[in-house]
XYZ file of C-alpha atoms in Angstrom:
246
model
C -71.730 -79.939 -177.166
C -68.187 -79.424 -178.013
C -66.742 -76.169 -179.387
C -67.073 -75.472 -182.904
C -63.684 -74.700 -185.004
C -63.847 -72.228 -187.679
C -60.648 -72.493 -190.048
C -60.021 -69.431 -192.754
C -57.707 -70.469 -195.331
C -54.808 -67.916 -196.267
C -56.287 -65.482 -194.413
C -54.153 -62.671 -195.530
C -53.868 -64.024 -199.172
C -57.765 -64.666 -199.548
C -58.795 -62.231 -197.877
C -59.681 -59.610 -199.851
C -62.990 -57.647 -199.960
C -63.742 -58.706 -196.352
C -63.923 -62.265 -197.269
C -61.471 -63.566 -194.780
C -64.371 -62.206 -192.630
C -66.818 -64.649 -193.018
C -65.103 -66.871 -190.459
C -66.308 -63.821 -187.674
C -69.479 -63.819 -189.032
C -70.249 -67.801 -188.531
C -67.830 -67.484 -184.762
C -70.029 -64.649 -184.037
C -73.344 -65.809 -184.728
C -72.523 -69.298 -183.107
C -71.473 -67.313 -179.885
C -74.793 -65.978 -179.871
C -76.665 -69.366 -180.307
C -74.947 -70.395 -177.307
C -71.848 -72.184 -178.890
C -68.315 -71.790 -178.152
C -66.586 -70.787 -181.232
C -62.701 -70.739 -182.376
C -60.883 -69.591 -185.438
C -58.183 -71.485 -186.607
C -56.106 -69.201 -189.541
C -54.245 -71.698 -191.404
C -51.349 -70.958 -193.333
C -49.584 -74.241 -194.358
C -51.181 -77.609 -194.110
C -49.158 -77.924 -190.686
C -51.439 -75.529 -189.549
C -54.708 -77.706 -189.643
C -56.418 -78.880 -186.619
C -57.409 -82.119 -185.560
C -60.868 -81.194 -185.445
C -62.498 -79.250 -188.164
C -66.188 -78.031 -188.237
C -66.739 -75.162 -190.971
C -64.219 -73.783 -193.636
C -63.748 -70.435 -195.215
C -61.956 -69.784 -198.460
C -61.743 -66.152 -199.228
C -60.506 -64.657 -202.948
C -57.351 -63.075 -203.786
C -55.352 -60.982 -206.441
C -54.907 -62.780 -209.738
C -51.263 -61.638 -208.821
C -50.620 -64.369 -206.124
C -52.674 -66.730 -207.928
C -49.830 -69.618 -208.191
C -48.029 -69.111 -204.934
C -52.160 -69.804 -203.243
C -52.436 -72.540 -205.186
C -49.371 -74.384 -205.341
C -50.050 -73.630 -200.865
C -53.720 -75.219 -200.958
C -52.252 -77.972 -203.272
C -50.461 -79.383 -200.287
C -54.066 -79.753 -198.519
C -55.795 -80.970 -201.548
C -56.054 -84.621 -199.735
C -57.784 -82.145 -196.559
C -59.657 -80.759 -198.687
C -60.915 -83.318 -200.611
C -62.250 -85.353 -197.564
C -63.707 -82.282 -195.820
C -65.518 -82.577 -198.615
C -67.110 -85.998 -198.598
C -67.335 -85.997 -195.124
C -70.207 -82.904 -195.322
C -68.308 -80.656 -193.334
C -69.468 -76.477 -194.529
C -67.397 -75.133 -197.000
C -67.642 -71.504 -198.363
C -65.100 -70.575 -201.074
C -65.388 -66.904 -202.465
C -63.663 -65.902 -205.507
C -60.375 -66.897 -206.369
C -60.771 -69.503 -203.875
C -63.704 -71.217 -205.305
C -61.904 -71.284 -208.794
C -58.495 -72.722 -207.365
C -60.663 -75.971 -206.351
C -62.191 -76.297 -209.666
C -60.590 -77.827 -212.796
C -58.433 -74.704 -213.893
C -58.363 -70.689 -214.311
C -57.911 -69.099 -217.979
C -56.574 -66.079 -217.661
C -57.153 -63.480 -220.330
C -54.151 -63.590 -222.176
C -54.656 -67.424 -222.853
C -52.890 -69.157 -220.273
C -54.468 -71.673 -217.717
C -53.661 -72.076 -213.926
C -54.022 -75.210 -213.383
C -56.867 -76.141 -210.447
C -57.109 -78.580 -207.555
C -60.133 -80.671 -209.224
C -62.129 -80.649 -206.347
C -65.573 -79.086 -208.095
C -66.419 -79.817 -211.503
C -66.368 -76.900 -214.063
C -63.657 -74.156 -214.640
C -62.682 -69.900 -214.411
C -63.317 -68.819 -217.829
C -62.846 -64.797 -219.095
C -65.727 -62.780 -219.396
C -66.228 -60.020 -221.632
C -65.622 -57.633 -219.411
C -65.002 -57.388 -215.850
C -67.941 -57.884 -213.756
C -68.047 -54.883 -211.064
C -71.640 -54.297 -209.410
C -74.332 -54.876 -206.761
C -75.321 -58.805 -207.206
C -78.860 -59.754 -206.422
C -79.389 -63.797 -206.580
C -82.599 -65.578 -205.833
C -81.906 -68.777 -204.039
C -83.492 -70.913 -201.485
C -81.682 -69.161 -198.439
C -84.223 -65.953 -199.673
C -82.628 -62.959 -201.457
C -78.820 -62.725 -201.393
C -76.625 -60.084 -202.456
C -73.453 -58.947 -202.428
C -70.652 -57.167 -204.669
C -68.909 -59.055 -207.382
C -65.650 -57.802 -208.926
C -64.320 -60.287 -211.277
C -62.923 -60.689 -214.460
C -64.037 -64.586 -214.849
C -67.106 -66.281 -214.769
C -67.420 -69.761 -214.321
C -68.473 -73.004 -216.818
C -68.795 -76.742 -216.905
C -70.325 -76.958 -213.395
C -71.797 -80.437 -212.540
C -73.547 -79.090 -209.206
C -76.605 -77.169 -208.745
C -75.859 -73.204 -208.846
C -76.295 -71.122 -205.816
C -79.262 -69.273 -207.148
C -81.058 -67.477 -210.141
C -79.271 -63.714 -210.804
C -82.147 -61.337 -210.796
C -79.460 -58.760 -211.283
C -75.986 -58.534 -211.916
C -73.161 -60.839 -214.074
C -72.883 -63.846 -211.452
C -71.381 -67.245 -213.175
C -71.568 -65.449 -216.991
C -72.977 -63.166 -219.289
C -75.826 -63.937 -220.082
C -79.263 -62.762 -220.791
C -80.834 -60.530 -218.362
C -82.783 -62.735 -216.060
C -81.759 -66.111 -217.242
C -78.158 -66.555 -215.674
C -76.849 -67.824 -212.096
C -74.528 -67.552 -209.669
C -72.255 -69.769 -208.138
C -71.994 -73.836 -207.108
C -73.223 -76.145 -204.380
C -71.800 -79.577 -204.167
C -73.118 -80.756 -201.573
C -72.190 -78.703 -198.187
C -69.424 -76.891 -200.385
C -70.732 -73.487 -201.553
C -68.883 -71.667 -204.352
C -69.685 -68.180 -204.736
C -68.939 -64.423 -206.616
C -70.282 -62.432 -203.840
C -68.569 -60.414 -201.586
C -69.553 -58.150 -198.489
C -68.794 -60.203 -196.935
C -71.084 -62.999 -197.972
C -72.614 -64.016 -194.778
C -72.718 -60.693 -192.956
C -74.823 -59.689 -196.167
C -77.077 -62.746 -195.993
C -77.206 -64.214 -192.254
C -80.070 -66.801 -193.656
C -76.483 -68.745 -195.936
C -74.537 -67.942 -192.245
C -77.269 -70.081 -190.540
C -77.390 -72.822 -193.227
C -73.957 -73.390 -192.736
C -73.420 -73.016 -189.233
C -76.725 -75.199 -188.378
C -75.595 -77.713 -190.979
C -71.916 -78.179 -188.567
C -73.915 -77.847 -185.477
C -75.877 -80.979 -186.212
C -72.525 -83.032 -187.447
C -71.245 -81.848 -183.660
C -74.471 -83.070 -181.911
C -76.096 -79.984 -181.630
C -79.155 -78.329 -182.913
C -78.459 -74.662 -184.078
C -80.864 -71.943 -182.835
C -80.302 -68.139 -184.098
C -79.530 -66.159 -180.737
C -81.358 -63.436 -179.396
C -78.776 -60.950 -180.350
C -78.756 -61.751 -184.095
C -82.274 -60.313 -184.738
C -81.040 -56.536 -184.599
C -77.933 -57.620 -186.633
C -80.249 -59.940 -189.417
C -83.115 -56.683 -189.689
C -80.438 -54.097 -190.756
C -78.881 -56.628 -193.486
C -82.172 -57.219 -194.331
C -83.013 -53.170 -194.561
C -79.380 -53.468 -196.866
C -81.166 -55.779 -198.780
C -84.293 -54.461 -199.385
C -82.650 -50.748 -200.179
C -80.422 -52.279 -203.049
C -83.586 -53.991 -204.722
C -85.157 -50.797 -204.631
C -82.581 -49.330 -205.772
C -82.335 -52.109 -208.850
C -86.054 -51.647 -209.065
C -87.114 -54.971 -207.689
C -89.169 -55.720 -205.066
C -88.756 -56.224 -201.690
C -88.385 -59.938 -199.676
């Protein structure tokens, strides 16, 4: 099968808590599964590669907000058909909200989105800035969320139930949920990064590219060790939360 290519997004824009990252995590673990495995960092849409096999939006500063959006607004058309072609997405943060409808900031004005997932950013109450735990049907996830939005009007299926934590909005304890999934795009709050947190989201994604390449994705060897320590991570923050164990 042909090598796999990996493109982050802004890596140095959307990039921060580790979520630039994410596109090691799926190079790595394809490595393993006996895949070669390149990262492409794309800056400008003269930067995209003819062939494109999993994508990696990371979250930024509310600060450079405009300048990352008015940059992915040149590869809105990219983006767009990356989309309805099936190919993995993962947007984390800021990211995820720049392809939605729009961001409301808290002082009442609205960046204006790429319209690419259905819903929008809207303020919470207060800024969201804890462990995550989210039921879903990749297992337990988790992760760290620090944001001041959470998210409305979604037309997709969520990413999971929060068990505990703020996720897509305040809501009762128990009852809310956490990001989008429209079809092989995957919006999300978490950070950690993501898929070094959760391995079992890494594999979805990566087997998911593997098959549109030919392939049929195996976890290697090597990622046991690796996938038993973020599941020990796991398992210590529910316990720490008080809930039980995977």
């Amino acid at each position: 099968m042909r090598a796999l290519t990996i493109v982050t997004v802004l890596p140095e824009l959307l990039g921060s808590n580790g979520d630039a990252a994410n596109a090691r995590v799926l190079a790595q673990r394809a490595r393993w599964a006996g895949f070669d495995a390149s990262i492409v960092e794309v800056r400008a849409a003269a930067d995209l590669p003819d062939q494109i096999d999993l994508v990696v939006v990371g979250s930024g500063s509310d600060t450079s907000l405009i300048t990352v959006r008015d940059i992915l607004a040149t590869m809105t058309e990219q983006l767009r058909t990356w989309c309805t072609a099936g190919i993995p997405i993962l947007a984390v943060g800021t990211g995820w909200e720049l392809l939605s409808w729009g961001i409301e900031l808290g002082d009442g004005t609205v960046v204006e989105g790429l319209g690419i997932v259905a819903g929008r950013a809207v303020p919470l109450p207060e800024r969201a800035t804890d462990d995550i735990v989210v039921d879903s049907k990749f297992g337990r996830l988790v992760g760290f969320e620090n944001h001041a939005r959470g998210y409305t009007g979604a037309e997709a299926s969520p990413l999971g139930k929060v068990r505990s934590g703020t996720g897509n909005g305040a809501v009762a304890a128990g009852t809310g949920v956490e990001g989008l999934v429209m079809g092989n795009l995957f919006g999300t709050h978490l950070h950690g990064p993501v898929l070094a947190r959760n391995p079992a989201l890494a594999d979805h994604l990566l087997a998911t590219a593997v098959t549109r390449a030919g392939g049929e994705y195996v976890p290697g060897e090597r990622a046991a060790s690796v996938d038993a320590i973020a599941k020990a991570g796991r398992d210590q923050l529910a316990a720490r939360l008080g809930l039980p164990s995977e």
